[in-house]
């Protein structure tokens, strides 16, 4: 029993799920659900369909190169069972998935960093342009100025 | 070694023809349309293709010529020498070599120009480069005019050479000019060689065929040979010499006994001795010809002696060991001895060939085969057998002992002992005993899947090392995360700014909503008809005035159903007014309104339409109407209808393609 991988969306296919298509050149295509199967039949390219893993990887939304990925590799050579080795492997798998999660988070943060800066800039522009809409703007404006000053000071200190 | 068909060489085009062929082919087989507007890569490849194609054609053509013509080293030595004599060996080789060089030069030119075209930046440049490349190649081709012409001549001549098989049974006729060689040839074969009473009537080799003993023989007539040194011999004589030198055959040396040919027997004998070396290992028959004019017996002693010397000078390695050559008297005129000559020569050659064959099969061939065989005799076989037998008997004994001690229980026995079928379940893991590092592991349930991943994909000898590496990397990654967080904090908004921007945005939303409410577009838009109806219904209320005031609908005014009640009201009001003698008009403002409103129409018949300037919609309504019209049109446009009435359904099958008589042919034949 193996957990397969969907040809279209790359999600895991548990035993008893999904459908497989054998092309006349003997290539097998596994699909996790009818949605993926239908999309394949529509000749859609998974790299161009936004909701697939392939799209996300191609467009830099997710990690593609990482040492944790290298640990998982399909090995077609049978290995004799060894309790110690399997035990270590299971622990390693857990550890690897933890690490992978963290790295994914870092990847996300890095990806969003520029966006956050942009959003802040936009917000400041908006404040500047439309602060007059709010009553008692004077007091708030002053508060903002104080904040800015402090921020500048901090930067200088660092 | 390649096999050359000398008779069927392809014609060699002349230089100008070759140029035409190449250029025509390029023109016909490559695309011809290109525009300056195309992508430059496309233009470049267009011209590169032309240049390359031209070069390919040239290479193909010249290569074919070089390949087709026989290499002098590869053909039978007879043919090689003959061609060397006829066409001048050096000239022949040079001509072919020049074609080969030309081919290579064309390739170089192409390589250079294609490289240049790769960097050309416009159609014009590309084209100029192509023209230059083709021009240079054509110049190279034109320079091959002499070689090509020469090769064409050679080809033609080769085609006319007699079909001479060097390995067939051959009689070769030779001697001085005019001794009767060609006449003999005409007697024994049907070759019909030209016979004339002057020297060198026969200028090249002729081949005739005849049958003897149900075998096919070829008779080769050679031009006459004069008695002088080899170097002085001309092309015609050299052909005869070549044939003598290279063909395994029986030689008929013709001697004109009557000396009518103009050469004395002495001279003929001297020739014989000078070319005697060429007869070595061949069957020689000395033919004393023209015995009708003078018989051998009638010769004087000196001449007879010369003939004897000629005979004795030659030794054939025949079947009976060394044999003297034989002399036969013959006359072409009386046909006396012709058959004898033929029979003798044929028999001699045949005997020789048979002997040679037998010698090969009996001796050389057997030796050949024997060399490939290798025989060995294994020794000490007996010992091996003994050892094997001993081992076998020991093993048998051991097995028998075990079997006697405790017969091994079968799986079936075990099953019955443990409750029978349905109760007993076989322990398959027993097979693993001794296979694993630790026998107790054999009953382990090995996890296959964990957290959506295949455990087997992770099983690795170096997993520990990899994990350690991962942990190392992880420390760095955490630092990265922290620094990223710090940077983000820098860029982030302060709480005060956040409050402010939130307030600003909230305010904006609020303003937007207020504006929307003011526009009255909060609810779903009411269909126009429904609105009209409701407005019409409200026509009697006090709102009526405001409705009219807004000049909401001239259309409303025009519609009979709507206008009627108001006018009726108008009339009723008039009646009421008539009855109301007091005439207090101001007491009823609504009434007043109506009157003033209808006053315009007072002098106008009700059945008449309103004046032109009042007809139609005002500007605002026109816009609305246009919008509605557009909306109504949308669906029709989508369905490709010309209007509401367009309900046309086209034929699903095209009539002329699908009806009428059909034969048995395929449907797609129409």
Short mmCIF file of C-alpha atoms in Angstrom, two decimals, chain A residues 1-3 12 14-15 67-68 70-75 80-86 88-90 92-96 99-100 102-103 105-106 109-110 117 120 123-124 126-127 130-131 133-134 140 143-144 147-148 155 158, chain B residues 435-437 440-441 444 446-461 463-464 466-467 470-471 473-474 477-478 480-481 484-485 488 490-498 500-501 503-505 507-508 511:
data_model
loop_
_atom_site.label_atom_id
_atom_site.label_comp_id
_atom_site.label_asym_id
_atom_site.label_seq_id
_atom_site.Cartn_x
_atom_site.Cartn_y
_atom_site.Cartn_z
CA UNK A 1 0.00 0.00 0.00
CA UNK A 2 1.28 3.39 -0.91
CA UNK A 3 0.00 6.90 -0.74
CA UNK A 12 -1.89 12.58 -1.63
CA UNK A 14 -4.90 7.28 -0.12
CA UNK A 15 -5.52 3.66 -0.99
CA UNK A 67 16.77 19.45 2.07
CA UNK A 68 13.62 18.07 3.63
CA UNK A 70 15.43 15.32 -0.57
CA UNK A 71 14.84 12.98 2.33
CA UNK A 72 11.70 11.72 0.68
CA UNK A 73 12.63 9.79 -2.39
CA UNK A 74 11.03 6.87 -4.11
CA UNK A 75 13.38 3.95 -3.70
CA UNK A 80 15.35 -5.86 4.33
CA UNK A 81 13.28 -4.90 7.36
CA UNK A 82 15.24 -3.52 10.29
CA UNK A 83 13.31 -2.45 13.37
CA UNK A 84 15.89 0.09 14.47
CA UNK A 85 16.14 1.64 11.08
CA UNK A 86 12.37 1.95 10.70
CA UNK A 88 14.73 6.05 13.37
CA UNK A 89 13.00 6.71 10.09
CA UNK A 90 9.68 7.38 11.76
CA UNK A 92 13.12 11.43 11.28
CA UNK A 93 9.89 11.81 9.35
CA UNK A 94 8.29 13.67 12.19
CA UNK A 95 11.26 15.90 12.61
CA UNK A 96 11.46 16.54 8.89
CA UNK A 99 11.24 21.51 9.96
CA UNK A 100 9.43 21.69 6.70
CA UNK A 102 8.79 26.03 9.84
CA UNK A 103 10.60 26.64 6.61
CA UNK A 105 6.36 29.63 7.32
CA UNK A 106 9.63 31.47 6.80
CA UNK A 109 6.98 35.54 5.69
CA UNK A 110 9.73 36.36 3.24
CA UNK A 117 5.98 47.28 3.48
CA UNK A 120 2.20 50.28 5.24
CA UNK A 123 -1.76 53.27 4.60
CA UNK A 124 0.48 56.23 5.34
CA UNK A 126 -4.04 57.29 2.79
CA UNK A 127 -3.70 58.82 6.21
CA UNK A 130 -7.75 61.67 3.95
CA UNK A 131 -7.03 62.44 7.53
CA UNK A 133 -12.28 63.25 6.93
CA UNK A 134 -12.03 62.48 10.60
CA UNK A 140 -4.52 62.08 16.16
CA UNK A 143 0.03 61.24 18.01
CA UNK A 144 1.16 59.98 14.64
CA UNK A 147 5.06 57.75 16.78
CA UNK A 148 7.09 58.52 13.71
CA UNK A 155 16.20 53.09 13.74
CA UNK A 158 19.88 50.14 15.87
CA UNK B 435 16.26 -13.82 7.18
CA UNK B 436 16.19 -10.82 9.49
CA UNK B 437 18.83 -9.55 11.87
CA UNK B 440 11.60 -11.63 16.88
CA UNK B 441 11.21 -8.77 14.40
CA UNK B 444 6.41 -6.65 13.55
CA UNK B 446 5.61 -2.34 9.67
CA UNK B 447 3.94 1.03 9.19
CA UNK B 448 3.57 1.87 5.55
CA UNK B 449 1.93 5.27 5.72
CA UNK B 450 2.44 8.05 8.22
CA UNK B 451 1.07 11.59 8.03
CA UNK B 452 0.17 11.17 4.39
CA UNK B 453 3.63 10.02 3.46
CA UNK B 454 5.10 6.69 2.51
CA UNK B 455 7.45 5.47 5.20
CA UNK B 456 9.38 3.48 2.62
CA UNK B 457 10.29 6.68 0.80
CA UNK B 458 12.24 7.80 3.85
CA UNK B 459 13.96 4.56 4.78
CA UNK B 460 17.63 5.17 4.19
CA UNK B 461 20.92 3.95 5.60
CA UNK B 463 18.99 8.79 7.69
CA UNK B 464 20.78 9.71 10.92
CA UNK B 466 20.73 13.51 7.12
CA UNK B 467 18.74 14.30 10.24
CA UNK B 470 18.76 19.08 8.98
CA UNK B 471 19.07 20.15 12.59
CA UNK B 473 20.32 23.98 9.01
CA UNK B 474 17.39 24.51 11.27
CA UNK B 477 16.52 28.98 9.54
CA UNK B 478 15.25 30.10 12.94
CA UNK B 480 16.25 33.90 9.48
CA UNK B 481 12.73 33.80 10.79
CA UNK B 484 12.44 38.55 9.03
CA UNK B 485 10.13 39.28 11.94
CA UNK B 488 8.58 43.30 9.29
CA UNK B 490 10.19 48.02 11.24
CA UNK B 491 8.01 48.46 8.26
CA UNK B 492 4.79 47.88 10.16
CA UNK B 493 2.45 50.67 11.20
CA UNK B 494 2.55 52.03 14.72
CA UNK B 495 -0.61 51.54 16.83
CA UNK B 496 -1.53 55.18 16.47
CA UNK B 497 -1.15 55.02 12.71
CA UNK B 498 -3.16 51.85 12.66
CA UNK B 500 -5.89 56.44 12.32
CA UNK B 501 -5.95 54.46 9.12
CA UNK B 503 -10.73 55.36 11.32
CA UNK B 504 -10.10 56.88 7.93
CA UNK B 505 -11.15 53.76 6.13
CA UNK B 507 -15.18 56.92 7.55
CA UNK B 508 -14.76 56.35 3.85
CA UNK B 511 -19.43 58.17 3.35
#
